[in-house]
Amino acid sequence: MTGRADRPLVILISGTGSNMAAIVRAAQAQRWQARYGARVSLVLSNRPDAAGLVFAREQGIETVAVRHQDFDRREDFDAALAERIDAHRPALVVLAGFMRILTPGFVQRYAGRLVNIHPSLLPAFPGLDTHRRAIEAGCTVAGATVHQVTTELDHGPILGQAVVPVLPGDTPQALAQRVLSQEHRLYPRAIAGWLAAQVAARPAE
Ligand code: GRF
């Protein structure tokens, strides 16, 4: 129990936001506020039409859209993101299906408190189209990885992984669905583990 602790979580999405929703639901069900002083304080999207924003609003969570098309330079977009994020003084910034490549400056700004979920068993298959690539390579298992974000794409210390079988005749869509359902368990578990470690290290904060 953390008393006065305040560990805001900011989640970045681009689309459906099913991982974000899983994190929000876990935070409620597992009482992250009481256990870790943590609450989802902002959901930010680069797409105003991201379905996940509707869910977040329904949960009473602040949302904001920052359209990447409104910026000529990646650095300027990232600076606008950072301004919105920093207003919440987040303990952790969570990338959950955020489909923009972030500048090294942005990554360094949140070093040690920026996490991502990637739909492969890293270090295998960084980048896009992971499920098709796993099937074509003949993998018998696939999965997802939660990792700290570094300036190298889909790379960084691993916080957790989930493994699923690749079944005969699998399509990329079928495999993606099997992996995604495990992502919804993995991501909240990894974040709760990160928060528990923060509480253990600095209980009074
Ligand atoms: C997930 O598969 C995640 O691993 C990847 O993008 C997808 C996002 O799905 N980075 P959702 O928006 O959380 O439903």
Coordinates of N, CA and C and ligand atoms in Angstrom, one line a residue:
M1 N 0.9 -1.2 0.0 CA 0.0 0.0 0.0 C 0.9 1.2 0.0
T2 N 0.5 2.2 -0.8 CA 1.4 3.3 -1.1 C 1.0 4.7 -0.5
G3 N -0.1 4.8 0.2 CA -0.4 6.0 0.8 C -0.7 7.1 -0.2
R4 N 0.2 8.1 -0.2 CA 0.0 9.3 -1.1 C 0.6 9.1 -2.5
A5 N 1.0 7.9 -2.8 CA 1.7 7.7 -4.1 C 0.7 8.1 -5.2
D6 N 1.4 8.6 -6.2 CA 0.6 8.9 -7.4 C 1.5 8.5 -8.6
R7 N 1.0 7.5 -9.3 CA 1.8 7.0 -10.4 C 0.8 6.9 -11.7
P8 N 0.6 8.1 -12.3 CA -0.2 8.1 -13.4 C 0.3 7.3 -14.6
L9 N -0.6 6.7 -15.3 CA -0.2 5.9 -16.5 C -0.8 6.7 -17.7
V10 N 0.0 6.9 -18.7 CA -0.5 7.5 -20.0 C -0.4 6.4 -21.1
I11 N -1.5 6.1 -21.8 CA -1.5 5.1 -22.8 C -1.6 5.7 -24.2
L12 N -0.8 5.3 -25.1 CA -0.8 5.8 -26.5 C -1.4 4.7 -27.4
I13 N -2.4 5.0 -28.2 CA -3.0 4.1 -29.1 C -3.1 4.7 -30.5
S14 N -3.5 3.8 -31.5 CA -3.8 4.3 -32.8 C -5.1 3.8 -33.4
G15 N -5.6 2.7 -32.7 CA -6.8 2.1 -33.4 C -7.7 1.5 -32.4
T16 N -7.9 0.2 -32.4 CA -8.9 -0.5 -31.6 C -8.7 -0.2 -30.1
G17 N -7.5 -0.3 -29.7 CA -7.2 -0.1 -28.3 C -7.7 -1.2 -27.4
S18 N -7.7 -2.4 -27.9 CA -8.1 -3.5 -27.1 C -7.1 -3.8 -26.0
N19 N -5.8 -3.6 -26.2 CA -4.8 -3.7 -25.1 C -5.0 -2.6 -24.1
M20 N -5.3 -1.4 -24.5 CA -5.5 -0.3 -23.6 C -6.7 -0.7 -22.7
A21 N -7.8 -1.2 -23.4 CA -9.0 -1.6 -22.6 C -8.7 -2.6 -21.6
A22 N -7.9 -3.6 -22.0 CA -7.5 -4.7 -21.0 C -6.7 -4.1 -19.8
I23 N -5.9 -3.1 -20.1 CA -5.1 -2.5 -19.0 C -6.1 -1.7 -18.1
V24 N -7.0 -1.0 -18.7 CA -7.9 -0.2 -17.9 C -8.8 -1.1 -17.0
R25 N -9.2 -2.2 -17.6 CA -10.1 -3.2 -16.8 C -9.2 -3.8 -15.7
A26 N -8.0 -4.2 -16.0 CA -7.2 -4.8 -15.0 C -6.9 -3.8 -13.9
A27 N -6.7 -2.6 -14.2 CA -6.4 -1.5 -13.2 C -7.6 -1.4 -12.2
Q28 N -8.8 -1.5 -12.8 CA -10.0 -1.5 -11.9 C -10.1 -2.8 -11.1
A29 N -10.1 -3.9 -11.8 CA -10.3 -5.2 -11.1 C -9.3 -5.5 -10.1
Q30 N -8.0 -5.1 -10.4 CA -6.9 -5.5 -9.4 C -6.6 -4.3 -8.5
R31 N -7.4 -3.2 -8.5 CA -7.3 -2.1 -7.6 C -5.8 -1.5 -7.6
W32 N -5.4 -1.2 -8.8 CA -4.0 -0.7 -9.0 C -3.9 0.7 -8.2
Q33 N -4.9 1.4 -8.1 CA -4.8 2.7 -7.4 C -4.5 2.4 -5.9
A34 N -5.2 1.5 -5.3 CA -4.9 1.2 -3.9 C -3.5 0.5 -3.7
R35 N -3.2 -0.4 -4.6 CA -2.0 -1.2 -4.5 C -0.7 -0.5 -4.9
Y36 N -0.8 0.3 -6.0 CA 0.4 0.9 -6.5 C 0.3 2.4 -6.6
G37 N -0.9 3.0 -6.3 CA -1.1 4.4 -6.5 C -1.1 4.7 -8.0
A38 N -1.6 3.8 -8.8 CA -1.5 3.9 -10.2 C -2.9 4.0 -10.8
R39 N -3.1 4.9 -11.8 CA -4.4 5.0 -12.5 C -4.1 5.4 -13.9
V40 N -5.0 5.0 -14.8 CA -4.8 5.5 -16.2 C -5.3 6.9 -16.3
S41 N -4.4 7.8 -16.5 CA -4.8 9.2 -16.4 C -5.1 9.9 -17.8
L42 N -4.5 9.3 -18.8 CA -4.7 9.9 -20.2 C -4.6 8.8 -21.2
V43 N -5.5 8.8 -22.2 CA -5.3 8.0 -23.4 C -5.2 8.9 -24.6
L44 N -4.1 8.7 -25.3 CA -3.7 9.7 -26.3 C -3.7 8.9 -27.7
S45 N -4.2 9.4 -28.7 CA -4.2 8.8 -30.0 C -3.7 9.7 -31.1
N46 N -3.0 9.2 -32.1 CA -2.6 10.0 -33.2 C -3.7 10.1 -34.2
R47 N -4.8 9.3 -34.0 CA -5.9 9.3 -34.9 C -7.2 9.6 -34.1
P48 N -7.9 10.8 -34.5 CA -9.1 11.2 -33.7 C -10.2 10.1 -33.8
D49 N -10.2 9.3 -34.9 CA -11.2 8.3 -35.0 C -10.9 6.9 -34.4
A50 N -9.8 6.9 -33.6 CA -9.5 5.6 -33.0 C -10.6 5.1 -32.1
A51 N -11.0 3.9 -32.4 CA -12.2 3.4 -31.6 C -11.9 3.3 -30.1
G52 N -10.7 3.1 -29.7 CA -10.3 3.0 -28.3 C -10.6 4.3 -27.5
L53 N -10.6 5.4 -28.2 CA -10.9 6.7 -27.5 C -12.3 6.7 -27.0
V54 N -13.2 6.1 -27.7 CA -14.6 6.0 -27.2 C -14.7 5.2 -25.9
F55 N -14.1 4.1 -25.9 CA -14.0 3.3 -24.7 C -13.4 4.1 -23.5
A56 N -12.3 4.7 -23.7 CA -11.6 5.4 -22.7 C -12.5 6.5 -22.1
R57 N -13.2 7.3 -23.0 CA -14.1 8.3 -22.5 C -15.2 7.7 -21.7
E58 N -15.8 6.6 -22.1 CA -16.8 6.0 -21.4 C -16.4 5.6 -20.0
Q59 N -15.1 5.4 -19.9 CA -14.6 5.0 -18.5 C -14.2 6.2 -17.7
G60 N -14.5 7.4 -18.3 CA -14.2 8.6 -17.5 C -12.7 9.0 -17.6
I61 N -12.0 8.5 -18.5 CA -10.6 8.8 -18.7 C -10.4 9.9 -19.7
E62 N -9.5 10.9 -19.3 CA -9.2 12.0 -20.3 C -8.6 11.4 -21.6
T63 N -9.1 11.9 -22.7 CA -8.5 11.5 -24.0 C -8.1 12.7 -24.8
V64 N -7.1 12.5 -25.7 CA -6.7 13.6 -26.6 C -6.2 12.9 -27.8
A65 N -6.5 13.6 -29.0 CA -5.9 13.2 -30.3 C -5.0 14.2 -30.7
V66 N -3.8 13.8 -31.1 CA -2.8 14.7 -31.7 C -2.5 14.1 -33.1
R67 N -3.0 14.8 -34.2 CA -3.0 14.2 -35.5 C -1.5 14.4 -36.1
H68 N -0.9 13.2 -36.5 CA 0.4 13.4 -37.0 C 0.5 14.1 -38.3
Q69 N -0.7 14.1 -39.0 CA -0.7 14.8 -40.3 C -0.6 16.3 -40.2
D70 N -0.8 16.8 -39.0 CA -0.8 18.2 -38.7 C 0.7 18.8 -38.6
F71 N 1.6 17.8 -38.6 CA 3.0 18.2 -38.4 C 3.9 17.8 -39.6
D72 N 4.7 18.7 -40.0 CA 5.6 18.4 -41.1 C 6.8 17.6 -40.7
R73 N 7.2 17.8 -39.4 CA 8.4 17.1 -39.0 C 8.1 16.1 -37.8
R74 N 8.7 15.0 -37.8 CA 8.5 14.0 -36.8 C 8.8 14.6 -35.4
E75 N 9.8 15.4 -35.4 CA 10.3 16.0 -34.1 C 9.2 16.9 -33.5
D76 N 8.5 17.6 -34.4 CA 7.4 18.5 -33.9 C 6.2 17.7 -33.4
F77 N 5.9 16.7 -34.1 CA 4.8 15.8 -33.6 C 5.1 15.2 -32.3
D78 N 6.3 14.7 -32.1 CA 6.7 14.1 -30.9 C 6.8 15.2 -29.7
A79 N 7.2 16.4 -30.1 CA 7.2 17.5 -29.1 C 5.7 17.8 -28.6
A80 N 4.8 17.7 -29.6 CA 3.4 18.0 -29.2 C 2.9 16.8 -28.3
L81 N 3.3 15.6 -28.7 CA 2.9 14.5 -27.8 C 3.4 14.6 -26.4
A82 N 4.7 15.0 -26.3 CA 5.4 15.1 -25.0 C 4.7 16.1 -24.2
E83 N 4.3 17.2 -24.8 CA 3.7 18.3 -24.0 C 2.4 17.8 -23.4
R84 N 1.6 17.0 -24.1 CA 0.4 16.5 -23.6 C 0.7 15.4 -22.5
I85 N 1.7 14.6 -22.8 CA 2.0 13.5 -21.8 C 2.5 14.1 -20.5
D86 N 3.5 15.1 -20.7 CA 4.1 15.6 -19.5 C 3.2 16.3 -18.5
A87 N 2.1 16.9 -19.1 CA 1.0 17.5 -18.2 C 0.5 16.6 -17.2
H88 N 0.6 15.2 -17.5 CA 0.1 14.2 -16.5 C 1.2 13.7 -15.6
R89 N 2.4 14.1 -15.8 CA 3.5 13.6 -15.0 C 3.5 12.1 -14.8
P90 N 3.6 11.4 -15.9 CA 3.3 10.0 -15.9 C 4.5 9.2 -15.2
A91 N 4.2 8.2 -14.5 CA 5.2 7.2 -14.0 C 5.6 6.3 -15.1
L92 N 4.6 6.0 -16.0 CA 4.9 5.1 -17.1 C 4.1 5.5 -18.3
V93 N 4.7 5.5 -19.4 CA 4.1 5.7 -20.7 C 4.0 4.4 -21.5
V94 N 2.8 4.1 -21.9 CA 2.5 2.7 -22.4 C 2.1 2.8 -23.8
L95 N 2.9 2.2 -24.7 CA 2.5 2.2 -26.1 C 1.7 0.9 -26.4
A96 N 0.4 1.1 -26.8 CA -0.5 0.0 -27.0 C -1.1 0.0 -28.4
G97 N -0.3 -0.5 -29.4 CA -0.8 -0.4 -30.7 C -0.7 1.0 -31.3
F98 N 0.4 1.7 -30.8 CA 0.7 3.1 -31.3 C 1.5 2.9 -32.5
M99 N 1.0 3.3 -33.7 CA 1.6 2.9 -35.0 C 2.5 4.1 -35.5
R100 N 3.2 4.8 -34.7 CA 4.1 5.8 -35.2 C 5.5 5.5 -34.7
I101 N 6.5 5.7 -35.5 CA 7.9 5.5 -35.0 C 8.2 6.8 -34.3
L102 N 8.8 6.6 -33.1 CA 9.1 7.8 -32.2 C 10.6 8.2 -32.4
T103 N 10.8 9.5 -32.3 CA 12.2 10.0 -32.4 C 13.0 9.5 -31.2
P104 N 14.4 9.5 -31.4 CA 15.3 9.1 -30.3 C 15.1 10.1 -29.1
G105 N 14.8 11.4 -29.4 CA 14.7 12.3 -28.4 C 13.5 12.0 -27.5
F106 N 12.4 11.6 -28.1 CA 11.2 11.2 -27.4 C 11.5 10.0 -26.5
V107 N 12.1 9.0 -27.1 CA 12.4 7.7 -26.4 C 13.3 8.0 -25.2
Q108 N 14.3 8.9 -25.4 CA 15.3 9.2 -24.3 C 14.6 10.0 -23.2
R109 N 13.6 10.8 -23.6 CA 12.9 11.6 -22.6 C 12.2 10.7 -21.6
Y110 N 11.7 9.6 -22.0 CA 11.0 8.7 -21.2 C 11.8 7.4 -20.9
A111 N 13.1 7.5 -20.9 CA 13.9 6.3 -20.7 C 13.6 5.6 -19.4
G112 N 13.4 4.3 -19.5 CA 13.1 3.6 -18.2 C 11.6 3.6 -17.8
R113 N 10.8 4.4 -18.5 CA 9.4 4.5 -18.2 C 8.5 4.5 -19.4
L114 N 9.0 3.8 -20.5 CA 8.3 3.7 -21.7 C 8.3 2.3 -22.1
V115 N 7.1 1.7 -22.3 CA 7.0 0.3 -22.6 C 6.1 0.1 -23.8
N116 N 6.3 -1.1 -24.5 CA 5.6 -1.4 -25.7 C 5.2 -2.8 -25.7
I117 N 4.2 -3.2 -26.5 CA 3.9 -4.6 -26.7 C 4.0 -4.8 -28.2
H118 N 4.7 -5.9 -28.5 CA 5.0 -6.3 -29.9 C 4.5 -7.7 -30.2
P119 N 3.8 -7.9 -31.3 CA 3.2 -9.2 -31.5 C 4.1 -10.2 -32.1
S120 N 5.2 -10.5 -31.4 CA 6.1 -11.6 -31.8 C 6.9 -11.9 -30.5
L121 N 7.6 -13.0 -30.6 CA 8.5 -13.4 -29.6 C 9.9 -12.7 -29.9
L122 N 10.0 -11.5 -29.5 CA 11.3 -10.8 -29.7 C 12.4 -11.5 -29.1
P123 N 13.6 -11.6 -29.6 CA 14.1 -10.7 -30.7 C 13.7 -11.2 -32.1
A124 N 12.9 -12.3 -32.2 CA 12.4 -12.7 -33.5 C 11.4 -11.7 -34.1
F125 N 11.4 -11.4 -35.3 CA 10.4 -10.7 -36.1 C 10.1 -9.3 -35.5
P126 N 11.1 -8.4 -35.4 CA 10.7 -7.0 -35.2 C 10.0 -6.5 -36.4
G127 N 9.4 -5.4 -36.3 CA 8.7 -4.8 -37.5 C 7.3 -5.2 -37.7
L128 N 6.9 -5.1 -39.0 CA 5.5 -5.3 -39.3 C 5.3 -6.8 -39.8
D129 N 4.0 -7.2 -39.9 CA 3.6 -8.4 -40.6 C 4.2 -9.6 -39.8
T130 N 4.2 -9.6 -38.5 CA 4.9 -10.6 -37.8 C 4.3 -12.0 -37.9
H131 N 2.9 -12.0 -38.0 CA 2.3 -13.3 -38.0 C 2.5 -14.1 -39.3
R132 N 2.4 -13.4 -40.4 CA 2.7 -14.0 -41.7 C 4.1 -14.5 -41.7
R133 N 5.0 -13.7 -41.2 CA 6.4 -14.0 -41.3 C 6.7 -15.3 -40.4
A134 N 6.0 -15.3 -39.2 CA 6.2 -16.5 -38.3 C 5.7 -17.8 -39.0
I135 N 4.5 -17.7 -39.7 CA 4.0 -18.8 -40.4 C 4.9 -19.3 -41.5
E136 N 5.3 -18.3 -42.3 CA 6.2 -18.6 -43.4 C 7.5 -19.2 -43.0
A137 N 8.0 -18.8 -41.9 CA 9.3 -19.4 -41.4 C 9.1 -20.8 -40.8
G138 N 7.9 -21.2 -40.7 CA 7.7 -22.6 -40.1 C 7.7 -22.6 -38.6
C139 N 7.6 -21.5 -37.9 CA 7.6 -21.5 -36.5 C 6.5 -22.4 -35.9
T140 N 6.7 -23.1 -34.9 CA 5.7 -23.9 -34.2 C 5.1 -23.1 -33.0
V141 N 5.7 -22.1 -32.6 CA 5.2 -21.2 -31.6 C 5.3 -19.7 -32.0
A142 N 4.4 -18.9 -31.5 CA 4.5 -17.5 -31.8 C 4.1 -16.8 -30.5
G143 N 3.9 -15.5 -30.5 CA 3.5 -14.9 -29.2 C 3.7 -13.4 -29.2
A144 N 3.8 -12.8 -28.1 CA 3.9 -11.4 -27.9 C 4.9 -11.1 -26.8
T145 N 5.5 -9.9 -26.9 CA 6.5 -9.4 -26.0 C 6.2 -8.0 -25.5
V146 N 6.3 -7.9 -24.2 CA 6.3 -6.5 -23.6 C 7.7 -6.2 -23.3
H147 N 8.2 -5.0 -23.7 CA 9.6 -4.6 -23.5 C 9.7 -3.1 -23.3
Q148 N 10.8 -2.8 -22.6 CA 11.1 -1.4 -22.5 C 11.5 -0.9 -23.8
V149 N 11.2 0.4 -24.1 CA 11.5 0.9 -25.4 C 12.9 1.6 -25.4
T150 N 13.7 1.2 -26.4 CA 14.9 1.9 -26.7 C 14.9 2.5 -28.0
T151 N 16.0 3.2 -28.4 CA 16.0 3.9 -29.7 C 16.0 2.9 -30.9
E152 N 16.3 1.6 -30.6 CA 16.2 0.6 -31.7 C 14.8 0.0 -31.7
L153 N 14.3 -0.1 -33.0 CA 12.9 -0.5 -33.1 C 12.6 -1.9 -32.6
D154 N 11.5 -2.0 -31.8 CA 11.1 -3.3 -31.3 C 12.3 -4.0 -30.6
H155 N 12.9 -3.3 -29.7 CA 14.1 -3.8 -29.1 C 14.2 -3.2 -27.7
G156 N 14.7 -3.9 -26.7 CA 14.8 -3.4 -25.4 C 14.6 -4.4 -24.3
P157 N 15.0 -4.2 -23.1 CA 14.8 -5.2 -22.0 C 13.4 -5.8 -22.0
I158 N 13.3 -7.1 -21.9 CA 12.0 -7.8 -22.0 C 11.4 -7.8 -20.6
L159 N 10.1 -7.4 -20.5 CA 9.4 -7.4 -19.2 C 8.5 -8.7 -19.1
G160 N 8.1 -9.2 -20.3 CA 7.3 -10.4 -20.2 C 7.0 -10.9 -21.6
Q161 N 6.7 -12.2 -21.7 CA 6.3 -12.8 -23.0 C 5.2 -13.8 -22.8
A162 N 4.4 -13.9 -23.9 CA 3.3 -14.9 -23.9 C 3.5 -15.8 -25.2
V163 N 3.3 -17.1 -25.0 CA 3.6 -18.0 -26.1 C 2.3 -18.7 -26.5
V164 N 2.1 -18.8 -27.8 CA 0.9 -19.6 -28.3 C 1.4 -20.5 -29.4
P165 N 0.7 -21.6 -29.6 CA 1.1 -22.5 -30.7 C 0.7 -21.9 -32.1
V166 N 1.5 -22.3 -33.1 CA 1.1 -22.0 -34.5 C 0.5 -23.3 -34.9
L167 N -0.8 -23.3 -35.4 CA -1.5 -24.5 -35.7 C -1.4 -24.8 -37.2
P168 N -1.5 -26.1 -37.6 CA -1.5 -26.4 -39.0 C -2.6 -25.6 -39.7
G169 N -2.3 -25.0 -40.9 CA -3.3 -24.3 -41.6 C -3.6 -22.9 -41.1
D170 N -2.9 -22.5 -40.1 CA -3.1 -21.1 -39.6 C -3.0 -20.0 -40.6
T171 N -3.9 -19.1 -40.6 CA -3.7 -17.9 -41.4 C -3.1 -16.8 -40.5
P172 N -2.5 -15.8 -41.1 CA -2.0 -14.7 -40.2 C -3.1 -14.1 -39.4
Q173 N -4.3 -14.0 -39.9 CA -5.4 -13.5 -39.1 C -5.8 -14.4 -37.9
A174 N -5.8 -15.7 -38.1 CA -6.1 -16.6 -37.0 C -5.1 -16.6 -36.0
L175 N -3.8 -16.5 -36.4 CA -2.7 -16.5 -35.5 C -2.7 -15.1 -34.7
A176 N -3.0 -14.1 -35.4 CA -3.1 -12.7 -34.8 C -4.1 -12.7 -33.7
Q177 N -5.3 -13.3 -33.9 CA -6.3 -13.3 -32.9 C -5.9 -14.1 -31.7
R178 N -5.2 -15.3 -31.9 CA -4.8 -16.1 -30.8 C -3.7 -15.4 -30.0
V179 N -2.8 -14.7 -30.7 CA -1.8 -13.9 -29.9 C -2.5 -12.7 -29.2
L180 N -3.4 -12.0 -29.9 CA -4.0 -10.8 -29.2 C -4.7 -11.2 -27.9
S181 N -5.4 -12.3 -27.9 CA -6.1 -12.7 -26.7 C -5.1 -12.9 -25.5
Q182 N -3.9 -13.4 -25.9 CA -2.9 -13.5 -24.8 C -2.3 -12.2 -24.5
E183 N -2.2 -11.3 -25.5 CA -1.7 -9.9 -25.2 C -2.5 -9.3 -24.1
H184 N -3.8 -9.5 -24.1 CA -4.7 -8.9 -23.1 C -4.4 -9.4 -21.7
R185 N -3.8 -10.5 -21.6 CA -3.4 -11.0 -20.2 C -2.0 -10.5 -19.9
L186 N -1.1 -10.6 -20.9 CA 0.3 -10.3 -20.7 C 0.5 -8.9 -20.4
Y187 N -0.1 -7.9 -21.1 CA 0.3 -6.5 -20.9 C -0.1 -6.0 -19.5
P188 N -1.3 -6.3 -19.0 CA -1.6 -5.9 -17.7 C -0.7 -6.5 -16.6
R189 N -0.4 -7.8 -16.9 CA 0.5 -8.5 -15.9 C 1.9 -7.8 -15.9
A190 N 2.4 -7.5 -17.1 CA 3.8 -6.9 -17.1 C 3.8 -5.5 -16.5
I191 N 2.7 -4.8 -16.7 CA 2.6 -3.4 -16.1 C 2.5 -3.5 -14.6
A192 N 1.7 -4.4 -14.1 CA 1.5 -4.6 -12.7 C 2.8 -5.0 -12.0
G193 N 3.6 -5.9 -12.7 CA 4.9 -6.3 -12.2 C 5.8 -5.1 -12.2
W194 N 5.8 -4.2 -13.2 CA 6.6 -3.0 -13.2 C 6.3 -2.1 -12.0
L195 N 4.9 -1.9 -11.8 CA 4.5 -1.0 -10.7 C 4.9 -1.6 -9.4
A196 N 4.7 -2.9 -9.2 CA 5.1 -3.5 -7.9 C 6.6 -3.3 -7.6
A197 N 7.4 -3.4 -8.7 CA 8.8 -3.1 -8.5 C 9.1 -1.7 -8.1
Q198 N 8.3 -0.8 -8.7 CA 8.4 0.7 -8.3 C 8.1 0.9 -6.8
V199 N 7.0 0.3 -6.4 CA 6.5 0.4 -5.0 C 7.6 -0.2 -4.1
A200 N 8.1 -1.3 -4.5 CA 9.1 -1.9 -3.6 C 10.4 -1.1 -3.5
A201 N 10.7 -0.4 -4.6 CA 11.9 0.4 -4.6 C 11.7 1.7 -3.9
R202 N 10.5 2.4 -4.1 CA 10.3 3.7 -3.5 C 8.9 3.8 -3.0
P203 N 8.6 3.1 -1.9 CA 7.3 3.0 -1.4 C 6.6 4.3 -1.0
A204 N 7.4 5.3 -0.6 CA 6.8 6.5 -0.1 C 6.5 7.5 -1.2
E205 N 7.0 7.2 -2.5 CA 6.8 8.2 -3.5 C 5.3 8.3 -4.0
Ligands
GRF1 C1 -1.5 -5.5 -31.0 O1 -1.3 -6.7 -31.7 C2 -0.1 -5.0 -30.6 O2 0.8 -6.1 -30.2 C3 0.4 -4.3 -31.8 O3 -0.7 -3.7 -32.3 C4 -1.9 -4.4 -31.9 C5 -2.8 -3.4 -31.2 O4 -4.1 -3.9 -31.0 N1 1.5 -3.4 -31.4 P1 -5.1 -3.0 -30.1 O5 -5.2 -1.6 -30.7 O6 -4.5 -3.0 -28.7 O7 -6.4 -3.8 -30.2

